[in-house]
Coordinates of C-alpha atoms and ligand atoms in Angstrom, one line a residue:
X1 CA 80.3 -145.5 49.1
X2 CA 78.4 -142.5 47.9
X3 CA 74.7 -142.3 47.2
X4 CA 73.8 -140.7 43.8
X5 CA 72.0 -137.4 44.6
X6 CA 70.1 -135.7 42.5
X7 CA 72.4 -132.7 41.8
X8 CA 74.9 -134.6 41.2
X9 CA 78.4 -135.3 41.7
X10 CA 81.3 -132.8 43.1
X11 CA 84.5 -133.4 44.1
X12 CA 86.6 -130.8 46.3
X13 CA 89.8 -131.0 46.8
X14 CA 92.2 -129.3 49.7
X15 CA 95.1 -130.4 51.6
X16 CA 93.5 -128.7 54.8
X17 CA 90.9 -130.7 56.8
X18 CA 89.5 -127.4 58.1
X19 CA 88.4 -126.1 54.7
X20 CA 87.5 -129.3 53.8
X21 CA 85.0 -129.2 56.3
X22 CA 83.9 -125.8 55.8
X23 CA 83.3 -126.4 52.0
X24 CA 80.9 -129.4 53.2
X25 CA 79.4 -127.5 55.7
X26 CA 78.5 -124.9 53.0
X27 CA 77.4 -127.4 49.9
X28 CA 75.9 -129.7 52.7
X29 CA 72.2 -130.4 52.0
X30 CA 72.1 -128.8 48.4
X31 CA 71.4 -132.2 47.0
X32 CA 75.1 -132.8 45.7
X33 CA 77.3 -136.0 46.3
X34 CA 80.2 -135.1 47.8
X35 CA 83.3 -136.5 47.2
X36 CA 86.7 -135.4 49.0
X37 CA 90.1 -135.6 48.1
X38 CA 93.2 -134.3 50.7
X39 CA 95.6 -133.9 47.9
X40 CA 96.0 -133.3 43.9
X41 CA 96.8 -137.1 43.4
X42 CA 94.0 -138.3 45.4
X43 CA 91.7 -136.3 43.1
X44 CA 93.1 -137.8 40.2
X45 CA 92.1 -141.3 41.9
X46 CA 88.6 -140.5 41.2
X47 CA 88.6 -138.6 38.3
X48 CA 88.1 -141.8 35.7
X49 CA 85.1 -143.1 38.1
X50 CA 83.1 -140.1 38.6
X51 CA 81.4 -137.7 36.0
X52 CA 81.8 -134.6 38.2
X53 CA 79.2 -131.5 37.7
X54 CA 81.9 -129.1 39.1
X55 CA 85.6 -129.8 40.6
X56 CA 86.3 -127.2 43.8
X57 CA 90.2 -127.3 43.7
X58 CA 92.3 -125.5 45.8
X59 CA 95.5 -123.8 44.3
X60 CA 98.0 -124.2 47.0
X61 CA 98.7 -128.0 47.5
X62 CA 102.1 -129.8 48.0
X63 CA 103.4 -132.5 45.5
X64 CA 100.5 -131.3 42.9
X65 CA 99.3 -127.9 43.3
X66 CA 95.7 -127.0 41.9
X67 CA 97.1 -126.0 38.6
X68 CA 99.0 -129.1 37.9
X69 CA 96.6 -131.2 39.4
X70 CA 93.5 -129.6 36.4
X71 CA 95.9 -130.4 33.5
X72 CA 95.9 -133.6 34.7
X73 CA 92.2 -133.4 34.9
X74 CA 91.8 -132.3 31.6
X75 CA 93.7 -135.1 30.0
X76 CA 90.9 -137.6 31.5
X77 CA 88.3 -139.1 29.8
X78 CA 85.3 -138.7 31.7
X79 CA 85.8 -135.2 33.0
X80 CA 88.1 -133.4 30.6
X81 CA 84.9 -130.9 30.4
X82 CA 84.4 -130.9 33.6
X83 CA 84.4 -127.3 35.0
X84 CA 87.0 -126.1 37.4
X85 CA 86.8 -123.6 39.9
X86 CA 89.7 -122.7 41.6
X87 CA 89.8 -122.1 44.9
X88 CA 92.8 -119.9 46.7
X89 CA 93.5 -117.6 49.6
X90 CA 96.6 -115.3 48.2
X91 CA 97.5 -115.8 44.6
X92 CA 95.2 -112.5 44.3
X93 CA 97.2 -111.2 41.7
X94 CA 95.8 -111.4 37.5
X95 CA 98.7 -113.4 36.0
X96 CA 97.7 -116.1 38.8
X97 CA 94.1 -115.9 37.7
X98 CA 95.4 -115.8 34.0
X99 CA 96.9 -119.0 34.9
X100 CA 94.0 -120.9 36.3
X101 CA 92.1 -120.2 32.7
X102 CA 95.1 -121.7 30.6
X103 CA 94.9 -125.2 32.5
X104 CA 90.9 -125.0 31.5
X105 CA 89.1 -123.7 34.7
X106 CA 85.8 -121.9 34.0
X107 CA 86.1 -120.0 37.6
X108 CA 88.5 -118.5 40.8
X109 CA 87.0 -117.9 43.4
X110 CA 89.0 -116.2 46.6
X111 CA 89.3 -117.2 50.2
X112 CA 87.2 -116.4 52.4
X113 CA 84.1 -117.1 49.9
X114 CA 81.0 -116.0 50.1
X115 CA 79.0 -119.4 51.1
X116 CA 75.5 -118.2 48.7
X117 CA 77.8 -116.8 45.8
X118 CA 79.4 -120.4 46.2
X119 CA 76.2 -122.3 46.2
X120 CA 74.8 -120.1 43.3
X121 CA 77.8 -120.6 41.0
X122 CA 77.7 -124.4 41.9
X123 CA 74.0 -124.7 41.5
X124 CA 74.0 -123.5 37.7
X125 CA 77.0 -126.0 37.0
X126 CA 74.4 -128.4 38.2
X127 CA 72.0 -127.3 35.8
X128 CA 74.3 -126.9 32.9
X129 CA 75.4 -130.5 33.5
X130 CA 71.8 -131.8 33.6
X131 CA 70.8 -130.0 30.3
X132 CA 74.0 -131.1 28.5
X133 CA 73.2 -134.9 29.7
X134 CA 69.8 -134.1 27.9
X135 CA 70.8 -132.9 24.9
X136 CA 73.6 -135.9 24.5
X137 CA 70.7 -138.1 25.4
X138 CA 68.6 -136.5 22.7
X139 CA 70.9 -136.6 20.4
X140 CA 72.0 -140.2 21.0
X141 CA 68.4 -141.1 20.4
X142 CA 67.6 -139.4 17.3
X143 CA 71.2 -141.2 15.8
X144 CA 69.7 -144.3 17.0
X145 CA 66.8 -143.6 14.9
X146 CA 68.3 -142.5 12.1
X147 CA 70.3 -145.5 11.6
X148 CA 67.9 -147.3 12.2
X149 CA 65.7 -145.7 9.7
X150 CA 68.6 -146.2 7.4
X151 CA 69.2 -149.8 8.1
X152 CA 65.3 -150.2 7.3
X153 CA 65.3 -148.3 4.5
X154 CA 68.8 -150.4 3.1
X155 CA 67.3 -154.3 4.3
X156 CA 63.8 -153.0 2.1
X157 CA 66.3 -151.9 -1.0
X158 CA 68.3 -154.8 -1.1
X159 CA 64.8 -157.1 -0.4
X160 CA 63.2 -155.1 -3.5
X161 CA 66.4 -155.5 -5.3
X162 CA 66.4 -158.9 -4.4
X163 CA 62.8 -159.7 -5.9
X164 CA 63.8 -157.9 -8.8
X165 CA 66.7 -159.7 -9.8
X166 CA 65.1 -163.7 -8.9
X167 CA 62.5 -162.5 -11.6
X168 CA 64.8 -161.2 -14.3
X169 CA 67.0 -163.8 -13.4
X170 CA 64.3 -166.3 -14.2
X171 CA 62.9 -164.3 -17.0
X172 CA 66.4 -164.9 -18.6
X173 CA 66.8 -168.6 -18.0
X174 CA 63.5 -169.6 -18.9
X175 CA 63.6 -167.8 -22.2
X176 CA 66.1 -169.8 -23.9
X177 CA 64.6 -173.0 -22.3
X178 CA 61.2 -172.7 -24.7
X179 CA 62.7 -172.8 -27.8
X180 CA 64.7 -175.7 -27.0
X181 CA 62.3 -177.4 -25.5
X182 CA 60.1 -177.4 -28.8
X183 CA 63.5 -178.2 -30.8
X184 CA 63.8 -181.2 -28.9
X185 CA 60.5 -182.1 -29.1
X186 CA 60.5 -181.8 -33.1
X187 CA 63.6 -183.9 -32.9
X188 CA 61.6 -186.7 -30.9
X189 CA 58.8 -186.4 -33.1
X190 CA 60.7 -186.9 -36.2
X191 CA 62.8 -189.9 -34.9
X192 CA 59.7 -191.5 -33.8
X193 CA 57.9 -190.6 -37.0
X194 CA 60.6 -191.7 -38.7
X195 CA 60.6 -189.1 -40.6
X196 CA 64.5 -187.8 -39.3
X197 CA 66.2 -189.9 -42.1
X198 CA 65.0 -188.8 -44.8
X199 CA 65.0 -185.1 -43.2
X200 CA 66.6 -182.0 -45.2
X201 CA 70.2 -182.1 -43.7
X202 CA 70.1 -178.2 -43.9
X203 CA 66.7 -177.9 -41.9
X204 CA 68.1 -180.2 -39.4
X205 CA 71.3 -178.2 -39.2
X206 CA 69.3 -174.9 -38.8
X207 CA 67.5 -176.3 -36.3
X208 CA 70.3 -177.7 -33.9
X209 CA 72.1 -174.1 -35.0
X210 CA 68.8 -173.3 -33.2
X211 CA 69.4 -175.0 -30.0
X212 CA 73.0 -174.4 -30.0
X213 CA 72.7 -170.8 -29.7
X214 CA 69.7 -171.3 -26.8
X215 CA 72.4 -173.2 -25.1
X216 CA 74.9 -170.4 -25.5
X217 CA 72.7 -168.0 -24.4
X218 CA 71.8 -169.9 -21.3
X219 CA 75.6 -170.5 -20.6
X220 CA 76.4 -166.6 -20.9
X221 CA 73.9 -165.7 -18.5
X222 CA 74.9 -168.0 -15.9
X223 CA 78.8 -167.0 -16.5
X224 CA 77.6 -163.8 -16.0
X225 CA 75.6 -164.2 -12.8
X226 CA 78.4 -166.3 -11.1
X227 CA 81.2 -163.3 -12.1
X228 CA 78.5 -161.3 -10.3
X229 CA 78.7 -163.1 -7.0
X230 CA 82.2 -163.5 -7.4
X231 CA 82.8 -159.4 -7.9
X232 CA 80.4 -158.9 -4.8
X233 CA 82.1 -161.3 -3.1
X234 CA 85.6 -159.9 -4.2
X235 CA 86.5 -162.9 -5.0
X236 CA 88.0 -162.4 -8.3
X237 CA 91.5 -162.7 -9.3
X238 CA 93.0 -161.3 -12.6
X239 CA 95.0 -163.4 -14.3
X240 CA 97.8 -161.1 -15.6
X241 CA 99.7 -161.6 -19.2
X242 CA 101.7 -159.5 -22.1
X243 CA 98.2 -158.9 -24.2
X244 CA 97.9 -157.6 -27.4
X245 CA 94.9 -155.3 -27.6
X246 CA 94.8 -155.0 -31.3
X247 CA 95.3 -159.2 -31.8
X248 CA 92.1 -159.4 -29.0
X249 CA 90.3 -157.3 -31.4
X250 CA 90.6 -159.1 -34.4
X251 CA 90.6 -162.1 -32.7
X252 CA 86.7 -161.7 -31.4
X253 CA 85.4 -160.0 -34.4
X254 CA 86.5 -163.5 -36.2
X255 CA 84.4 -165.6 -33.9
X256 CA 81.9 -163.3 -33.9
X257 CA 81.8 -162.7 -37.8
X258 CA 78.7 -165.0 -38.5
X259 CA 76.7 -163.7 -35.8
X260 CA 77.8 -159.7 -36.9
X261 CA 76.2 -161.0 -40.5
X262 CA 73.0 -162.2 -39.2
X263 CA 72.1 -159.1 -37.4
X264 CA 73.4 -156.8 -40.8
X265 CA 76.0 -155.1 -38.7
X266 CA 79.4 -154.2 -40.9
X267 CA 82.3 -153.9 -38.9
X268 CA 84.9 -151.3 -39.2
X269 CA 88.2 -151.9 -37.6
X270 CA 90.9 -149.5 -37.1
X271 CA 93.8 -150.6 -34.9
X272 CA 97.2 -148.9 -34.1
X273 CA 99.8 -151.7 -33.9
X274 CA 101.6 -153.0 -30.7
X275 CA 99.0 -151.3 -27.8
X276 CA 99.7 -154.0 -25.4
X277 CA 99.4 -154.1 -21.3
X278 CA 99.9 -156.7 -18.8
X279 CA 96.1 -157.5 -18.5
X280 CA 94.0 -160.3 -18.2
X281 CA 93.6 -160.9 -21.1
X282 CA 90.0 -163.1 -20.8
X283 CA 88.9 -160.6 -18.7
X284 CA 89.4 -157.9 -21.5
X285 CA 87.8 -160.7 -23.8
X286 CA 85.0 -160.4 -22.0
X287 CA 84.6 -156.3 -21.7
X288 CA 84.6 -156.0 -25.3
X289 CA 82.1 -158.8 -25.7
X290 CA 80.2 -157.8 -23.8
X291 CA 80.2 -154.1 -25.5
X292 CA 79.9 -155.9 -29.0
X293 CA 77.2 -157.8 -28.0
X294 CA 75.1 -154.6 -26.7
X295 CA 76.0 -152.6 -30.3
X296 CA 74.8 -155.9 -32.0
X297 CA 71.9 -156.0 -29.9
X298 CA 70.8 -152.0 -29.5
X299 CA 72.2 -150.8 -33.1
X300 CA 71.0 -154.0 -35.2
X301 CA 71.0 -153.6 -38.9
X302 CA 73.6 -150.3 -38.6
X303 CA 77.6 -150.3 -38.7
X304 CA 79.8 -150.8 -36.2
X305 CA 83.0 -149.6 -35.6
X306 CA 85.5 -150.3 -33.4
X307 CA 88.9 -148.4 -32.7
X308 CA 92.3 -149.7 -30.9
X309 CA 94.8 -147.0 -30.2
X310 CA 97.1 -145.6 -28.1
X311 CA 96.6 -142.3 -26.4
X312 CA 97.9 -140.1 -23.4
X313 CA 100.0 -142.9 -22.6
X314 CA 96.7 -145.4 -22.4
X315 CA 95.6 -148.1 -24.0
X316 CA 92.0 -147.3 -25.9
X317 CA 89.4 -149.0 -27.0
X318 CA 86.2 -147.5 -28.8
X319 CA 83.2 -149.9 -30.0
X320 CA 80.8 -147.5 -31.1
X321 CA 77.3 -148.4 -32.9
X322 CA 74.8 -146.4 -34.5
X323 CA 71.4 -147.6 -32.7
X324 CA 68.9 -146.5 -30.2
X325 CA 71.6 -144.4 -27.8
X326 CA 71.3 -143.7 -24.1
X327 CA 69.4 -141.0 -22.4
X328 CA 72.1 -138.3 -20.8
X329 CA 70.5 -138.8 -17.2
X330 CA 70.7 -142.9 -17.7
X331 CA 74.2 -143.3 -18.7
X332 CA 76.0 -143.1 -14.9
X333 CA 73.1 -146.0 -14.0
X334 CA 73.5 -148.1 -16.9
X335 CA 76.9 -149.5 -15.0
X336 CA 75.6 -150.9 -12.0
X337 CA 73.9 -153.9 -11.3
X338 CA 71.0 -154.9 -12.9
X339 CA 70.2 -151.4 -14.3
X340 CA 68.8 -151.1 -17.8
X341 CA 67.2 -148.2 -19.8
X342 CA 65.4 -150.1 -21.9
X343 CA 62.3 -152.0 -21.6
X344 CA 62.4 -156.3 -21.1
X345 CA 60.0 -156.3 -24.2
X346 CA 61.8 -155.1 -26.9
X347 CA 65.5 -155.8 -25.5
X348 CA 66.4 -159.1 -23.8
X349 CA 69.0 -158.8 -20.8
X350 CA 69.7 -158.8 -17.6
X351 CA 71.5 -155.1 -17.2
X352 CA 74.9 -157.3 -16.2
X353 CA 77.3 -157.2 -18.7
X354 CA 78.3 -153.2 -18.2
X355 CA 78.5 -153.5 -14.1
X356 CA 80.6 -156.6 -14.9
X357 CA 83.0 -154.5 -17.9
X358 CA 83.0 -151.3 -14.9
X359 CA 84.5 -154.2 -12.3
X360 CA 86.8 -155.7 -14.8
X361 CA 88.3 -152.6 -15.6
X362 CA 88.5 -151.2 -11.7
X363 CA 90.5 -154.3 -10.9
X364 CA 92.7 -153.2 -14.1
X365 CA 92.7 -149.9 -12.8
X366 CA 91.3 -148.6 -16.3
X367 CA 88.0 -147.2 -16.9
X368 CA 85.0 -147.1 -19.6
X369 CA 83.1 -144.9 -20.1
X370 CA 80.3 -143.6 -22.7
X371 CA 79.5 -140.9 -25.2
X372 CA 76.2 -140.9 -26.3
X373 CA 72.5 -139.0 -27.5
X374 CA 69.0 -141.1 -27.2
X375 CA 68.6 -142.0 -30.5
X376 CA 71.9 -141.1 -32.1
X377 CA 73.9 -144.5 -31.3
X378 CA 76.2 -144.7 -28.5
X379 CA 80.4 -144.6 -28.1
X380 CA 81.9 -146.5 -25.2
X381 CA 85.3 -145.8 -24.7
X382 CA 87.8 -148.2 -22.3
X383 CA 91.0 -146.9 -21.2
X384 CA 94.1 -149.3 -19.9
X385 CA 97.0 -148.6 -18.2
X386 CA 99.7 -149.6 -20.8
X387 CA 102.6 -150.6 -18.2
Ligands
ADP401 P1 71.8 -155.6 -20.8 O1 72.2 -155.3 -22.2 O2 71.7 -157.1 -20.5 O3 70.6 -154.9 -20.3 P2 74.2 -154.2 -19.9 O4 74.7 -154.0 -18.6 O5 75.1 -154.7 -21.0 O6 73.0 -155.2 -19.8 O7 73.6 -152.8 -20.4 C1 72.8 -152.0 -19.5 C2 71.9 -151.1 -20.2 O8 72.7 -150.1 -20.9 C3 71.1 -151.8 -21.3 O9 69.9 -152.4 -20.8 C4 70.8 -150.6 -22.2 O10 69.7 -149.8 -21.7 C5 72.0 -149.7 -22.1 N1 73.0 -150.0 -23.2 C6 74.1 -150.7 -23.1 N2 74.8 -150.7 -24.3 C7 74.1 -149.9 -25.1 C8 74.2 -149.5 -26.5 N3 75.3 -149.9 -27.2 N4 73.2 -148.7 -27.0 C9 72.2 -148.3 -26.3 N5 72.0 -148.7 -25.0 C10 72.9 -149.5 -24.4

């Protein structure tokens, strides 16, 4: 066993007990551990337990010499750094010294040595060793922090983003619940009134229309939070088909022609024929949904127009409104989650359905993306891959 000593760790290494000796008779008392090694392979024995300050290796040793055995040093882990001085009584000659340097040794000293030169060379490996444990130490400490700091700064983000999501969330339920609420308290009134018999069959239509679309509206949002989860979670699957971009089209804007009338908006359609892909096709449903919904909803009252064609070898699909546009420095935001660039007061939403759309189409490998000037209506453009 070895006590630690405050200068730290050396190992020397001959083949002769005599210069052995003489080595610890020189370093003796300088505050260093020494640890001893008769051959090149015995040195290698301790190399992956020790983290030497200096290695004294002599050059002339049989089996390993010195030179073999500091390549083998230098492919250790703990002491591949570790300076080498090479110790030797003949090789005077500079192709020998030239030599030492290639396998990595940082000095050569000759035979006889002078003991103080010796100790002096050995003394600032000692110190170089000590400030170079320092500075990892430093370093090691302000990564710590940093990370740490980041980790803090990441938990607080996702906390505030957390906050901020339970109260739009329940912002966004609650809102249809009100209306439907009174609806079915009218309802309730009138039955026990008995007034509902002799009701206006149009009034009461309008007002289950009423409900109805308070029900849809509630349904949408919690489709749309539980794709959420499922995207964060990656937990959605595609399910592939042959899909017809320009049936998908005309399909939607069908279903969706009452609501287009009731918020003024005129649809223009221009479709190329046969743009197809191997999509999913409810999943495309949804992206151009959602992107009606938003020129319905931001662009109320103005046309709408919406283009299906087939370009650089892509599938492309353009829905582009003429209402309130997008900011140049809020369009890159507007795709994650929960980000919006509009206030709650005048616009409804959660600031879902274009991070969901931006998913849909990374799983597709296609993109969207969106043209547009604050106040001058807004472009947004998908692209599919067509195979
Ligand atoms: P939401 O409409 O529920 O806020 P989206 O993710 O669909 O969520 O849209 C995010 C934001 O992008 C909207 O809040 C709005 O600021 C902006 N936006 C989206 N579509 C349009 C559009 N057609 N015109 C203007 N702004 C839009």
């Amino acid at each position: 066993m070895h006590s630690t000593q405050e200068g730290g760790k050396l190992l020397i290494v001959d083949d002769k007990k005599d210069n052995l000796l003489a080595l610890n008779a020189v370093l003796k008392g300088e505050g260093y551990d020494l640890i001893e090694a008769g051959s090149g392979l015995e040195a290698i024995s301790h190399i992956e337990n020790h983290d030497f300050i200096a290695i004294l290796l002599d050059v002339q040793m049989p089996v390993l010499n010195g030179f073999q055995t500091a390549e083998l040093i230098r492919k250790s882990k703990k002491n591949s750094n570790t300076p080498i001085i090479f110790l030797t009584a003949i090789y005077r000659t500079e192709s020998y010294e030239k030599k030492g340097y290639d396998a990595g040794a940082v000095d050569y000293i000759f035979k006889p040595f002078n003991p103080d030169i010796l100790r002096a060379k050995i003394s600032i490996f000692s110190k170089l060793h000590r400030q170079q444990k320092e500075i990892q130490m430093q370093a090691a400490l302000v990564n710590e922090r940093s990370v740490r700091e980041k980790e803090n700064a990441l938990l607080k983000e996702s906390l505030k983003a957390r906050d901020q999501f339970l109260s739009m969330a329940s912002h966004e339920l609650k809102t249809p619940i009100t209306p439907l609420n009174l609806q079915m308290q009218a309802f309730l009134q009138m039955i026990k009134d008995g007034t509902f018999q002799a009701a206006d069959p149009e009034r009461l239509e309008r007002m289950l229309m009423t409900s109805y679309s308070q029900v849809e509206r509630l349904s949408k949002t919690i489709d749309n939070l539980l794709d959420v989860s499922r995207f964060t979670t990656g937990q959605m699957e595609l399910q592939r088909g042959e899909v017809k971009l320009d049936d998908l089209v005309r399909k939607i804007l069908s279903s969706f022609a009452e609501q287009l009338k009731s918020v003024g908006c005129e649809v223009r359609l221009e479709v190329q024929d046969s743009v197809k892909g191997f999509w999913d096709s409810f999943r495309i449903e949804q992206v151009f949904i959602n992107l009606l919904s938003n020129a319905m909803k931001y662009g109320a009252g103005k046309p709408i127009e919406v283009l299906v064609r087939e370009k650089d070898n892509k599938a492309e699909l353009l829905v582009k409104d003429q209402g309130i546009g997008i900011a140049k420095e809020d369009q890159a935001r507007i795709f994650k989650r929960f980000e919006r660039a509009v206030s709650p007061q005048f616009y409804a939403g959660l600031g879902l359905g274009l991070f969901i759309a931006c998913e849909i189409m990374r799983l597709h490998h296609g993109t969207i993306d969106v043209e547009s000037e604050l106040g001058r209506g807004a472009t947004f453009i998908v692209r599919l891959p067509m195979e």
